[in-house]
Short mmCIF file of C-alpha atoms in Angstrom, two decimals:
data_model
loop_
_atom_site.label_atom_id
_atom_site.label_comp_id
_atom_site.label_asym_id
_atom_site.label_seq_id
_atom_site.Cartn_x
_atom_site.Cartn_y
_atom_site.Cartn_z
CA MET A 14 17.28 44.25 37.58
CA LYS A 15 20.32 43.44 35.16
CA GLY A 16 20.44 40.07 37.01
CA THR A 17 16.71 39.58 37.01
CA GLU A 18 16.71 40.54 33.19
CA LEU A 19 19.26 38.13 32.48
CA GLY A 20 17.48 35.31 34.74
CA PHE A 21 14.32 36.18 32.59
CA ALA A 22 16.23 35.89 29.45
CA LYS A 23 17.70 32.53 30.20
CA ILE A 24 14.00 30.71 31.15
CA LEU A 25 12.55 32.53 28.63
CA PRO A 26 13.34 29.48 25.73
CA PHE A 27 11.70 27.05 28.34
CA VAL A 28 8.63 29.65 29.34
CA VAL A 29 7.69 30.25 25.74
CA PRO A 30 7.30 26.58 24.50
CA LEU A 31 5.30 25.55 27.33
CA ALA A 32 3.03 28.67 27.19
CA LEU A 33 2.12 27.62 23.45
CA TYR A 34 1.29 23.85 24.64
CA ALA A 35 -0.58 25.39 27.19
CA ALA A 36 -2.28 27.43 25.14
CA LEU A 37 -3.24 25.01 22.49
CA LEU A 38 -4.65 22.60 25.25
CA VAL A 39 -6.94 25.25 26.52
CA LEU A 40 -7.79 27.24 23.71
CA ARG A 41 -8.44 24.22 21.95
CA SER A 42 -9.57 21.68 24.56
CA GLU A 43 -12.59 20.58 22.47
CA THR A 44 -10.52 19.49 20.00
CA TYR A 45 -7.45 18.10 21.96
CA VAL A 46 -9.60 16.13 24.84
CA PRO A 47 -11.69 14.45 22.41
CA LEU A 48 -8.15 13.53 20.38
CA LEU A 49 -6.25 12.28 23.06
CA SER A 50 -9.78 10.11 24.70
CA SER A 51 -9.98 8.53 21.59
CA TRP A 52 -5.92 7.63 21.09
CA TRP A 53 -6.69 5.99 24.48
CA SER A 54 -9.62 4.34 24.23
CA SER A 55 -8.46 2.70 20.42
CA HIS A 56 -6.61 0.07 19.55
CA GLU A 57 -5.72 1.45 15.95
CA LEU A 58 -4.84 5.18 16.98
CA SER A 59 -3.27 4.49 20.39
CA GLN A 60 0.34 4.95 18.93
CA GLY A 61 -0.35 8.55 19.00
CA LEU A 62 0.05 8.83 22.70
CA ILE A 63 3.70 7.66 22.47
CA ILE A 64 4.44 9.14 18.92
CA LEU A 65 4.29 12.82 20.04
CA PRO A 66 6.50 12.76 22.89
CA ILE A 67 8.63 10.64 21.48
CA SER A 68 8.56 13.56 18.31
CA MET A 69 9.44 16.15 20.75
CA ILE A 70 12.18 14.48 22.94
CA LEU A 71 13.56 13.96 19.40
CA ALA A 72 13.37 18.07 18.41
CA ILE A 73 14.78 18.79 21.84
CA THR A 74 17.70 16.63 21.74
CA GLN A 75 18.74 17.48 17.96
CA LEU A 76 18.12 21.40 19.02
CA GLY A 77 20.85 20.55 21.86
CA GLY A 78 19.10 19.25 24.51
CA TRP A 79 17.78 21.23 27.22
CA ALA A 80 20.78 23.76 26.97
CA ILE A 81 20.20 27.25 27.44
CA ARG A 82 19.23 28.90 23.41
CA PRO A 83 17.56 32.38 22.06
CA LEU A 84 14.58 31.85 20.48
CA ALA A 85 14.81 31.83 16.66
CA PRO A 86 11.60 32.01 15.35
CA SER A 87 10.66 30.78 11.75
CA TYR A 88 8.29 33.02 10.34
CA LEU A 89 7.30 30.48 7.69
CA TRP A 90 6.47 28.24 10.11
CA LEU A 91 4.39 30.38 12.19
CA SER A 92 2.80 30.89 9.12
CA VAL A 93 1.93 27.28 9.00
CA PHE A 94 0.91 27.25 12.19
CA VAL A 95 -1.56 29.91 12.24
CA VAL A 96 -3.13 28.33 8.77
CA ALA A 97 -2.97 24.68 10.72
CA ASN A 98 -5.20 26.60 13.25
CA PHE A 99 -7.52 28.27 11.12
CA LEU A 100 -8.00 25.29 9.20
CA LEU A 101 -8.74 22.93 12.70
CA VAL A 102 -11.53 25.76 13.26
CA ILE A 103 -12.82 25.53 10.14
CA ALA A 104 -13.07 21.80 10.10
CA ARG A 105 -14.72 21.70 13.54
CA LEU A 106 -17.40 23.96 12.39
CA SER A 107 -18.01 22.00 9.41
CA ASN A 108 -17.84 18.81 11.82
CA ILE A 109 -15.08 17.03 9.50
CA GLN A 110 -13.33 15.16 12.81
CA VAL A 111 -10.66 13.65 10.62
CA ALA A 112 -9.23 16.84 9.56
CA GLU A 113 -9.91 18.60 12.87
CA TYR A 114 -7.50 16.02 14.48
CA PHE A 115 -5.28 16.28 11.31
CA PHE A 116 -4.71 19.91 12.07
CA ALA A 117 -4.55 19.69 16.05
CA VAL A 118 -1.83 16.79 15.38
CA ILE A 119 0.37 19.66 12.72
CA ALA A 120 0.11 22.27 15.16
CA VAL A 121 1.67 20.22 18.05
CA VAL A 122 4.22 19.09 16.12
CA ILE A 123 5.39 21.82 14.46
CA VAL A 124 5.97 23.92 17.65
CA PRO A 125 9.98 23.60 17.73
CA LEU A 126 9.98 24.46 14.33
CA VAL A 127 7.69 27.86 14.81
CA LEU A 128 9.92 28.62 18.07
CA PHE A 129 13.46 27.74 16.84
CA GLY A 130 13.24 27.27 13.29
CA ARG A 131 16.11 28.95 11.98
CA ILE A 132 18.03 26.54 13.96
CA ALA A 133 16.07 23.68 13.43
CA SER A 134 16.29 24.18 9.88
CA LYS A 135 20.00 23.59 9.88
CA GLU A 136 19.26 20.21 11.51
CA SER A 137 17.26 16.99 9.82
CA LEU A 138 13.28 16.91 10.08
CA PHE A 139 13.14 13.49 11.22
CA PRO A 140 11.59 14.76 14.73
CA TYR A 141 8.95 16.34 13.03
CA LEU A 142 8.28 13.84 10.40
CA PHE A 143 8.06 11.11 12.84
CA GLY A 144 5.34 12.88 14.88
CA ALA A 145 3.28 13.05 11.68
CA LEU A 146 2.68 9.61 11.91
CA ALA A 147 0.33 10.47 14.82
CA LEU A 148 -2.01 11.81 12.32
CA PRO A 149 -5.10 10.00 11.68
CA VAL A 150 -4.97 9.00 8.49
CA TRP A 151 -4.99 5.60 8.67
CA ASP A 152 -8.33 4.19 8.50
CA PRO A 153 -8.58 4.35 4.54
CA LEU A 154 -5.89 1.48 4.78
CA ASN A 155 -7.72 -0.49 6.82
CA PRO A 156 -10.12 -2.22 4.28
CA VAL A 157 -7.03 -2.41 1.90
CA PHE A 158 -5.10 -4.78 4.26
CA GLN A 159 -8.27 -6.55 5.32
CA HIS A 160 -8.44 -7.74 1.82
CA ILE A 161 -4.87 -8.62 1.50
CA SER A 162 -5.26 -10.66 4.90
CA PHE A 163 -8.20 -12.56 3.40
CA ILE A 164 -6.43 -13.26 0.52
CA ALA A 165 -3.47 -14.67 2.15
CA THR A 166 -5.62 -16.86 4.93
CA ARG A 167 -7.50 -18.26 1.91
CA VAL A 168 -4.44 -19.24 0.46
CA ILE A 169 -3.06 -20.71 3.58
CA MET A 170 -5.95 -22.65 4.08
CA GLY A 171 -5.83 -24.12 0.57
CA LEU A 172 -2.73 -25.64 1.80
CA THR A 173 -4.47 -27.35 4.37
CA THR A 174 -6.82 -30.58 4.48
CA ILE A 175 -9.08 -28.84 6.89
CA PRO A 176 -12.88 -28.83 5.58
CA HIS A 177 -14.28 -24.88 4.38
CA TYR A 178 -16.02 -22.99 2.69
CA VAL A 179 -15.28 -19.62 1.74
CA GLU A 180 -18.37 -16.90 1.17
CA GLY A 181 -17.44 -13.05 1.19
CA TYR A 182 -14.93 -12.62 4.24
CA SER A 183 -16.24 -15.63 5.64
CA ILE A 184 -14.68 -18.94 6.18
CA GLU A 185 -17.04 -21.33 7.53
CA LEU A 186 -15.62 -24.32 9.04
CA ILE A 187 -17.70 -27.67 10.33
CA ASP A 188 -17.82 -26.18 13.97
CA GLY A 189 -18.04 -22.33 12.90
CA THR A 190 -17.48 -19.44 10.96
CA PHE A 191 -14.64 -16.96 11.25
CA VAL A 192 -15.09 -13.08 9.26
CA ILE A 193 -12.08 -11.41 8.43
CA ASP A 194 -13.20 -8.00 9.39
CA THR A 195 -11.36 -5.02 9.32
CA GLY A 196 -10.46 -5.50 13.07
CA CYS A 197 -8.45 -8.39 11.30
CA SER A 198 -6.26 -6.34 8.85
CA GLY A 199 -3.33 -6.35 11.06
CA LEU A 200 -2.97 -2.41 10.47
CA ARG A 201 -2.38 -1.57 14.05
CA TYR A 202 0.83 -4.12 13.78
CA MET A 203 1.93 -2.25 10.49
CA ILE A 204 1.85 0.91 12.31
CA SER A 205 3.70 -0.28 15.03
CA ALA A 206 6.26 -1.58 12.64
CA ILE A 207 6.54 1.52 10.69
CA VAL A 208 6.81 3.42 13.97
CA ILE A 209 9.54 1.34 15.67
CA SER A 210 11.81 0.51 12.69
CA LEU A 211 11.81 4.15 11.56
CA LEU A 212 12.96 5.22 14.96
CA TYR A 213 15.35 2.51 15.57
CA CYS A 214 16.82 3.26 12.22
CA HIS A 215 17.41 6.91 12.74
CA LEU A 216 18.95 6.36 15.99
CA TYR A 217 21.67 3.25 14.99
CA PHE A 218 21.92 3.17 11.02
CA ARG A 219 23.88 5.70 8.61
CA GLY A 220 23.32 4.25 5.43
CA TRP A 221 20.22 4.24 3.37
CA LYS A 222 20.76 0.44 2.66
CA ALA A 223 20.22 -0.69 6.09
CA LYS A 224 17.81 1.50 6.97
CA VAL A 225 15.49 0.41 3.84
CA LEU A 226 16.58 -3.26 4.69
CA SER A 227 15.60 -2.91 8.29
CA ILE A 228 12.10 -1.01 7.44
CA VAL A 229 11.09 -3.47 5.05
CA SER A 230 11.81 -6.48 6.92
CA LEU A 231 9.98 -5.39 9.81
CA ILE A 232 6.73 -4.40 8.07
CA ALA A 233 7.25 -8.10 6.05
CA PHE A 234 7.07 -9.31 9.38
CA ALA A 235 4.13 -7.60 10.67
CA LEU A 236 1.75 -8.50 7.47
CA ILE A 237 3.23 -12.12 7.88
CA GLY A 238 2.33 -12.15 11.72
CA ASN A 239 -0.66 -11.02 11.33
CA TRP A 240 -1.75 -13.77 8.33
CA LEU A 241 -0.06 -16.14 11.03
CA ARG A 242 -2.43 -14.94 13.81
CA ILE A 243 -5.46 -15.29 11.52
CA PHE A 244 -4.48 -19.00 10.61
CA LEU A 245 -3.51 -19.88 14.07
CA ILE A 246 -6.94 -18.75 15.21
CA ILE A 247 -8.60 -20.91 12.57
CA LEU A 248 -6.67 -23.80 13.76
CA ILE A 249 -7.32 -23.67 17.25
CA GLY A 250 -11.04 -22.89 16.33
CA HIS A 251 -11.16 -26.09 14.64
CA PHE A 252 -9.12 -28.22 16.99
CA THR A 253 -11.17 -27.35 20.06
CA ARG A 254 -14.57 -27.02 18.44
CA MET A 255 -14.39 -23.60 19.02
CA THR A 256 -14.14 -23.75 22.55
CA SER A 257 -10.82 -21.86 22.92
CA SER A 258 -10.64 -18.46 24.55
CA ILE A 259 -8.45 -17.25 21.72
CA VAL A 260 -10.87 -17.57 19.31
CA HIS A 261 -13.10 -15.18 20.77
CA ASP A 262 -10.36 -12.94 22.12
CA HIS A 263 -7.37 -12.65 20.26
CA ALA A 264 -6.38 -9.30 20.65
CA THR A 265 -3.41 -9.90 23.01
CA PHE A 266 -2.52 -13.23 20.81
CA GLY A 267 -1.36 -10.98 17.96
CA TRP A 268 0.68 -8.82 20.38
CA VAL A 269 2.24 -12.06 21.59
CA ILE A 270 3.31 -13.03 17.80
CA PHE A 271 4.08 -9.86 17.00
CA ALA A 272 6.60 -9.49 19.87
CA CYS A 273 8.06 -12.87 18.98
CA LEU A 274 8.52 -11.55 15.27
CA LEU A 275 10.18 -8.07 16.98
CA VAL A 276 12.52 -9.93 18.89
CA CYS A 277 13.83 -12.08 15.94
CA TRP A 278 13.83 -8.54 13.74
CA PHE A 279 16.17 -6.98 16.55
CA TYR A 280 18.23 -9.98 15.99
CA MET A 281 18.22 -9.34 12.13
CA ASN A 282 19.58 -6.16 12.84
CA ARG A 283 22.88 -7.35 13.90
CA TRP A 284 23.38 -7.94 10.38
CA PHE A 285 22.12 -4.94 9.14
CA HIS A 286 24.65 -3.30 11.26
CA SER A 287 27.40 -4.94 9.44
CA ILE A 288 26.29 -3.62 5.97
CA ASP A 289 25.68 -0.35 7.47
CA ILE A 290 28.32 2.49 6.60
CA PRO A 291 30.57 2.90 9.73
CA ALA A 292 30.79 5.75 11.79
CA PRO A 293 33.56 8.16 11.46
CA ASP A 294 36.36 7.79 13.75
CA VAL A 295 36.30 10.99 15.62
CA SER A 296 39.73 10.68 17.54
CA LYS A 297 41.36 11.34 14.14
#
């Protein structure tokens, strides 16, 4: 009997988190199924499918990997978990989808804190803050970056000899018109830049100077890359008399530009490593 009890005690830390995740998915399926579906089908929100698993892996790794450990529940984070679920229900009944998804993500992200909060409180909160990047709070920034992209494109076009006329968010050429809509805001590249740079800096940098420079540089690359994408599409449209397929379907084209700039950023990080705080010598 004692052997059985000991065996159950060993697997308890694995069973409880899995049971809690399963309970969330089953009891809140009317929320999580549409949320996962929206992430899968949306270009702007698909990063959530990557962010949450990475957040969970980082949290588990930080707590010592998959080693057996006793549960160390935090009643503070349990209270936050209960409140998040309560507000999730209120938001759903009120038909406020953004708020519903907001609290749904919070409930998932803080599960390790609820179960191992007293241990996790001694470690970095980065895994949980990183998971918060999956929150559906980015849409209000779309018009902002749309306007910035339009201003940048208008300035770049002003430096060329291509005949064009600007009206609203439209740039009219002789052979056609380009509209800088919200899909041209570049928000998807901005979010990707933030996610990649934060994760890279957390894993490989120690000092704040190197981290800030690395993050800011990739965000700048994402902005400039989007402006370059729009300008090149207009340029291609002008010289091909609007017949190029890139003019009408340019999503992949944008990611190719972002990938090229990402390679440059990784190479630039070699210099950031040279100014970073060196790791302590564990041999001494």
